[in-house]
Structures are given as C-alpha cells and as structure tokens.
C-alpha cells in the first residue's frame, strides 16, 4: 500500500491530458449530455474533489446510476448461503453406483479431503458425511471457492468503494440513485449461474483437479491483489490517476474475456439508454466494463452516440 500511496502523490502532481476515466455521452437525440465515470473500486472518491472537470460534469447531472446497490442483508451471509451446493441446481448426475471418488484421482481425492477438514471441518471419510460423496465435482469446487471469496470480500469491505462514496453524496443532494444490476449482484448474477453447469461429470472432474492442485496459489494471488502487494493494483491505479485510459485498456483487455462482463454490459445498455433519455445522468462503474468491443463505450458508439474522454484544461 505504501507503493500505491507514493504513486498517487506523484501522479496527482503530474500533467495528464485527460480527466481520469471520465467520458461525455452526447448526440443521437440527447437534449443534454450524460457522463460516464469508470472507477477503480479501492480508490477514494475524495480524489475527484481536485478534478474540476468531474465537478462540472456532476453539476450538469440530475441522477446517478452505479453498478449495483449495496445489499440490504449482510454480504458475507449472502455469500455463505449462495455457495451452499444444492443438488436440485445440478443438471448432471453421476452414473448409477458412482460418486466423487470414482471420477477424481487419488492425489486430488486426498487434497479434497484435506481442504474440507481445514475449511468446515468435515472428515469426508466419516460415514456420517457419506451423502456428500454424491455432490458433483462442480459443487465441491464452488463450495471450496466460497471461503476464498469471503476472505476477499472481508478485506475489501474495510474500504468504501469509490462508487458507494459517490452514491452517498448523490443521495445527500437529493438525487435519484439506481443500480444497473439492482441488489445482491453477487448472489443473483454471478454465483447462481456458476452453480448451474452443463459440463459433463468428467469435464467437471478435470476442472476440480486443476482447482485443487492450485488452490493455495490462487488464494494467495487473490489476496495479494486486495492488499496491493502484487503490483497489479499499483499499475491500474496509476493509469486512472494519470487519465491514461488507452494504456489501461491495453493492460486490462485480457481480463475482460469473461462472459459475466459481456452479459452484464448487455443487460446494462438498455437501462443506460433509458436513463439518459429521461435526464442527464452520471453513470459510475468499474473501468473494466468500458474496455473492448463488448465494453460499454463501444456499445454506446454502435448505438449512435458520441462518447469522448474529457480532457483537462490548463
């Protein structure tokens, strides 16, 4: 984190040609422009206080839409319930007389047992828990991913994301605030689809084995990103602070090859178009949703709108 702070201090004093990832949306019949702010969630909204271009854009708007509204219930409890495998959600079953230990190798079976003892703790060799042997490989993988995600969220919840800070300020001004995804995004739009797989048992087993053999490494990488010790967060924060969207887009593009981003962008677009037609709107969401041919910027341009990054004045 010290490194991130140093970058922020240096970058804030440096010249840049653009006002961070702030874009104006105009044309195609809009009476007044709307604005789009791509964020890096861990950064503080206070950084925008020293950016007059953002303040001016915000003053022209009358409502705000962010990615999703904060869940009304406890987020970690939502995660806990959502990662509980349910047999009725599975589309595939084992052949008669088969179970998890018939489709994974001995090495993976031992790793699976060790992880369950660490996390739950449950001894899968105990006949009391034999019913769990009928869980499909994907259910085991989803269940074991749950604790990693909960730890990630627990550490991230120590900070208020920029999006939520801006939402609170918008509400204080009396604006209408909406969520492009609604509420409880993680439970409704991410976790549930993961628990409904059309993979064969054999394909699920291969995925589970790869997951188990790299479990600790994957957990470490994710936690390092939260803590900013892997350099990843430093780099994307620097791009945002300096307004270097093009470099960010090149750097981030490989990460956008996820169906979940494409699906969410497609779902958001009609809501964005409707909101802009009603009144000038400030849209605030993660910068990853801007990038690439499936990104919101490309989709808006395809729909006939002019989308331009706002430049700083000197």
Short mmCIF file of N, CA, C and O in Angstrom, two decimals, residues 16-23 36-40 235-253 256 265 285-299 301 307-310:
data_model
loop_
_atom_site.label_atom_id
_atom_site.label_comp_id
_atom_site.label_asym_id
_atom_site.label_seq_id
_atom_site.Cartn_x
_atom_site.Cartn_y
_atom_site.Cartn_z
N UNK A 16 -1.44 15.51 -17.09
CA UNK A 16 -2.07 14.48 -17.91
C UNK A 16 -3.06 15.17 -18.82
O UNK A 16 -3.55 16.26 -18.53
N UNK A 17 -3.35 14.54 -19.94
CA UNK A 17 -4.20 15.20 -20.94
C UNK A 17 -5.68 14.93 -20.73
O UNK A 17 -6.51 15.56 -21.36
N UNK A 18 -6.01 13.99 -19.85
CA UNK A 18 -7.41 13.63 -19.67
C UNK A 18 -7.79 13.64 -18.19
O UNK A 18 -6.94 13.48 -17.31
N UNK A 19 -9.08 13.82 -17.95
CA UNK A 19 -9.59 13.90 -16.57
C UNK A 19 -9.96 12.51 -16.08
O UNK A 19 -11.13 12.16 -15.98
N UNK A 20 -8.95 11.71 -15.80
CA UNK A 20 -9.15 10.34 -15.37
C UNK A 20 -10.04 9.61 -16.38
O UNK A 20 -10.02 9.93 -17.55
N UNK A 21 -10.84 8.67 -15.97
CA UNK A 21 -11.66 7.91 -16.93
C UNK A 21 -13.07 8.50 -16.95
O UNK A 21 -14.06 7.81 -16.65
N UNK A 22 -13.16 9.77 -17.30
CA UNK A 22 -14.43 10.49 -17.35
C UNK A 22 -14.78 10.74 -18.82
O UNK A 22 -14.00 11.32 -19.56
N UNK A 23 -15.98 10.30 -19.21
CA UNK A 23 -16.41 10.41 -20.60
C UNK A 23 -17.74 11.15 -20.70
O UNK A 23 -18.62 10.98 -19.86
N UNK A 36 -20.05 9.40 -17.97
CA UNK A 36 -19.68 8.06 -17.54
C UNK A 36 -18.33 8.14 -16.84
O UNK A 36 -17.36 8.62 -17.43
N UNK A 37 -18.29 7.72 -15.60
CA UNK A 37 -17.03 7.67 -14.84
C UNK A 37 -16.65 6.23 -14.60
O UNK A 37 -17.33 5.50 -13.87
N UNK A 38 -15.55 5.80 -15.23
CA UNK A 38 -15.02 4.48 -14.94
C UNK A 38 -14.17 4.56 -13.67
O UNK A 38 -13.32 5.45 -13.55
N UNK A 39 -14.38 3.67 -12.72
CA UNK A 39 -13.69 3.73 -11.44
C UNK A 39 -12.73 2.56 -11.24
O UNK A 39 -12.82 1.54 -11.92
N UNK A 40 -11.82 2.75 -10.29
CA UNK A 40 -11.04 1.66 -9.72
C UNK A 40 -11.56 1.56 -8.29
O UNK A 40 -11.33 2.45 -7.47
N UNK A 235 -0.49 -0.58 -10.73
CA UNK A 235 -0.46 -0.22 -12.14
C UNK A 235 -1.78 0.37 -12.60
O UNK A 235 -1.82 1.42 -13.26
N UNK A 236 -2.90 -0.28 -12.25
CA UNK A 236 -4.18 0.23 -12.73
C UNK A 236 -4.55 1.54 -12.02
O UNK A 236 -5.19 2.41 -12.63
N UNK A 237 -4.13 1.71 -10.75
CA UNK A 237 -4.34 2.99 -10.06
C UNK A 237 -3.58 4.12 -10.76
O UNK A 237 -4.09 5.23 -10.92
N UNK A 238 -2.37 3.82 -11.17
CA UNK A 238 -1.55 4.82 -11.85
C UNK A 238 -2.19 5.24 -13.18
O UNK A 238 -2.23 6.42 -13.52
N UNK A 239 -2.71 4.28 -13.93
CA UNK A 239 -3.39 4.60 -15.18
C UNK A 239 -4.58 5.52 -14.92
O UNK A 239 -4.82 6.48 -15.66
N UNK A 240 -5.34 5.21 -13.87
CA UNK A 240 -6.54 6.01 -13.58
C UNK A 240 -6.17 7.43 -13.17
O UNK A 240 -6.73 8.40 -13.68
N UNK A 241 -5.21 7.54 -12.25
CA UNK A 241 -4.81 8.85 -11.75
C UNK A 241 -4.31 9.76 -12.87
O UNK A 241 -4.59 10.95 -12.92
N UNK A 242 -3.56 9.20 -13.80
CA UNK A 242 -2.99 9.99 -14.90
C UNK A 242 -3.95 10.12 -16.08
O UNK A 242 -3.62 10.79 -17.06
N UNK A 243 -5.10 9.45 -16.00
CA UNK A 243 -6.06 9.55 -17.09
C UNK A 243 -5.65 8.80 -18.34
O UNK A 243 -6.17 9.06 -19.43
N UNK A 244 -4.73 7.84 -18.19
CA UNK A 244 -4.21 7.11 -19.35
C UNK A 244 -5.11 5.92 -19.64
O UNK A 244 -4.75 4.77 -19.40
N UNK A 245 -6.28 6.22 -20.20
CA UNK A 245 -7.25 5.16 -20.45
C UNK A 245 -6.76 4.17 -21.51
O UNK A 245 -6.99 2.97 -21.40
N UNK A 246 -6.09 4.66 -22.53
CA UNK A 246 -5.63 3.77 -23.61
C UNK A 246 -4.69 2.69 -23.07
O UNK A 246 -4.80 1.52 -23.45
N UNK A 247 -3.75 3.10 -22.20
CA UNK A 247 -2.83 2.11 -21.63
C UNK A 247 -3.57 1.15 -20.71
O UNK A 247 -3.30 -0.06 -20.69
N UNK A 248 -4.52 1.67 -19.96
CA UNK A 248 -5.33 0.81 -19.09
C UNK A 248 -6.09 -0.22 -19.93
O UNK A 248 -6.12 -1.40 -19.60
N UNK A 249 -6.70 0.24 -21.02
CA UNK A 249 -7.48 -0.66 -21.86
C UNK A 249 -6.61 -1.78 -22.43
O UNK A 249 -7.02 -2.94 -22.47
N UNK A 250 -5.39 -1.44 -22.84
CA UNK A 250 -4.47 -2.46 -23.37
C UNK A 250 -4.06 -3.43 -22.27
O UNK A 250 -4.00 -4.64 -22.48
N UNK A 251 -3.79 -2.89 -21.08
CA UNK A 251 -3.37 -3.71 -19.95
C UNK A 251 -4.49 -4.61 -19.46
O UNK A 251 -4.28 -5.78 -19.14
N UNK A 252 -5.71 -4.08 -19.42
CA UNK A 252 -6.83 -4.79 -18.80
C UNK A 252 -7.55 -5.72 -19.75
O UNK A 252 -8.24 -6.64 -19.32
N UNK A 253 -7.40 -5.51 -21.06
CA UNK A 253 -8.20 -6.25 -22.03
C UNK A 253 -8.21 -7.76 -21.82
O UNK A 253 -9.27 -8.39 -21.92
N UNK A 256 -10.88 -8.96 -19.54
CA UNK A 256 -12.28 -8.74 -19.87
C UNK A 256 -12.88 -9.91 -20.65
O UNK A 256 -14.04 -9.87 -21.01
N UNK A 265 -22.84 -6.11 -19.31
CA UNK A 265 -22.86 -4.95 -20.20
C UNK A 265 -24.11 -4.96 -21.09
O UNK A 265 -24.74 -3.92 -21.31
N UNK A 285 -19.22 3.15 -12.67
CA UNK A 285 -18.99 1.71 -12.51
C UNK A 285 -17.55 1.36 -12.85
O UNK A 285 -16.80 2.18 -13.39
N UNK A 286 -17.16 0.15 -12.53
CA UNK A 286 -15.79 -0.30 -12.70
C UNK A 286 -15.28 -0.12 -14.13
O UNK A 286 -15.99 -0.41 -15.10
N UNK A 287 -14.04 0.35 -14.24
CA UNK A 287 -13.47 0.68 -15.54
C UNK A 287 -13.36 -0.52 -16.48
O UNK A 287 -13.32 -0.35 -17.70
N UNK A 288 -13.31 -1.72 -15.92
CA UNK A 288 -13.23 -2.90 -16.77
C UNK A 288 -14.42 -3.04 -17.70
O UNK A 288 -14.31 -3.66 -18.76
N UNK A 289 -15.56 -2.46 -17.32
CA UNK A 289 -16.75 -2.56 -18.15
C UNK A 289 -16.70 -1.62 -19.36
O UNK A 289 -17.55 -1.70 -20.23
N UNK A 290 -15.69 -0.74 -19.40
CA UNK A 290 -15.56 0.19 -20.52
C UNK A 290 -14.82 -0.43 -21.70
O UNK A 290 -14.98 0.00 -22.84
N UNK A 291 -14.01 -1.42 -21.42
CA UNK A 291 -12.94 -1.84 -22.33
C UNK A 291 -13.41 -2.85 -23.39
O UNK A 291 -14.22 -3.72 -23.11
N UNK A 292 -12.85 -2.72 -24.57
CA UNK A 292 -13.02 -3.74 -25.61
C UNK A 292 -14.29 -3.59 -26.42
O UNK A 292 -15.13 -2.74 -26.18
N UNK A 293 -14.43 -4.46 -27.41
CA UNK A 293 -15.57 -4.37 -28.32
C UNK A 293 -16.89 -4.70 -27.64
O UNK A 293 -17.96 -4.32 -28.14
N UNK A 294 -16.83 -5.42 -26.52
CA UNK A 294 -18.04 -5.70 -25.75
C UNK A 294 -18.23 -4.70 -24.62
O UNK A 294 -19.17 -4.83 -23.84
N UNK A 295 -17.35 -3.71 -24.53
CA UNK A 295 -17.43 -2.72 -23.47
C UNK A 295 -18.52 -1.70 -23.72
O UNK A 295 -19.03 -1.53 -24.83
N UNK A 296 -18.90 -0.99 -22.66
CA UNK A 296 -19.98 -0.02 -22.74
C UNK A 296 -19.68 1.11 -23.73
O UNK A 296 -20.56 1.56 -24.46
N UNK A 297 -18.42 1.56 -23.78
CA UNK A 297 -18.08 2.63 -24.73
C UNK A 297 -18.37 2.20 -26.16
O UNK A 297 -19.01 2.93 -26.93
N UNK A 298 -17.90 1.02 -26.54
CA UNK A 298 -18.14 0.52 -27.90
C UNK A 298 -19.63 0.34 -28.16
O UNK A 298 -20.13 0.67 -29.26
N UNK A 299 -20.35 -0.17 -27.17
CA UNK A 299 -21.78 -0.41 -27.35
C UNK A 299 -22.55 0.89 -27.54
O UNK A 299 -23.48 0.97 -28.35
N UNK A 301 -21.28 3.70 -28.77
CA UNK A 301 -20.92 4.23 -30.09
C UNK A 301 -21.66 3.47 -31.20
O UNK A 301 -22.12 4.07 -32.17
N UNK A 307 -19.10 9.33 -27.76
CA UNK A 307 -18.51 9.11 -26.43
C UNK A 307 -17.06 9.58 -26.50
O UNK A 307 -16.26 9.04 -27.27
N UNK A 308 -16.74 10.61 -25.72
CA UNK A 308 -15.39 11.17 -25.77
C UNK A 308 -14.85 11.36 -24.36
O UNK A 308 -15.57 11.79 -23.45
N UNK A 309 -13.58 11.02 -24.18
CA UNK A 309 -12.95 11.23 -22.89
C UNK A 309 -12.70 12.72 -22.70
O UNK A 309 -12.21 13.42 -23.59
N UNK A 310 -13.05 13.24 -21.53
CA UNK A 310 -12.93 14.67 -21.27
C UNK A 310 -11.48 15.02 -20.97
O UNK A 310 -10.82 14.34 -20.18
#
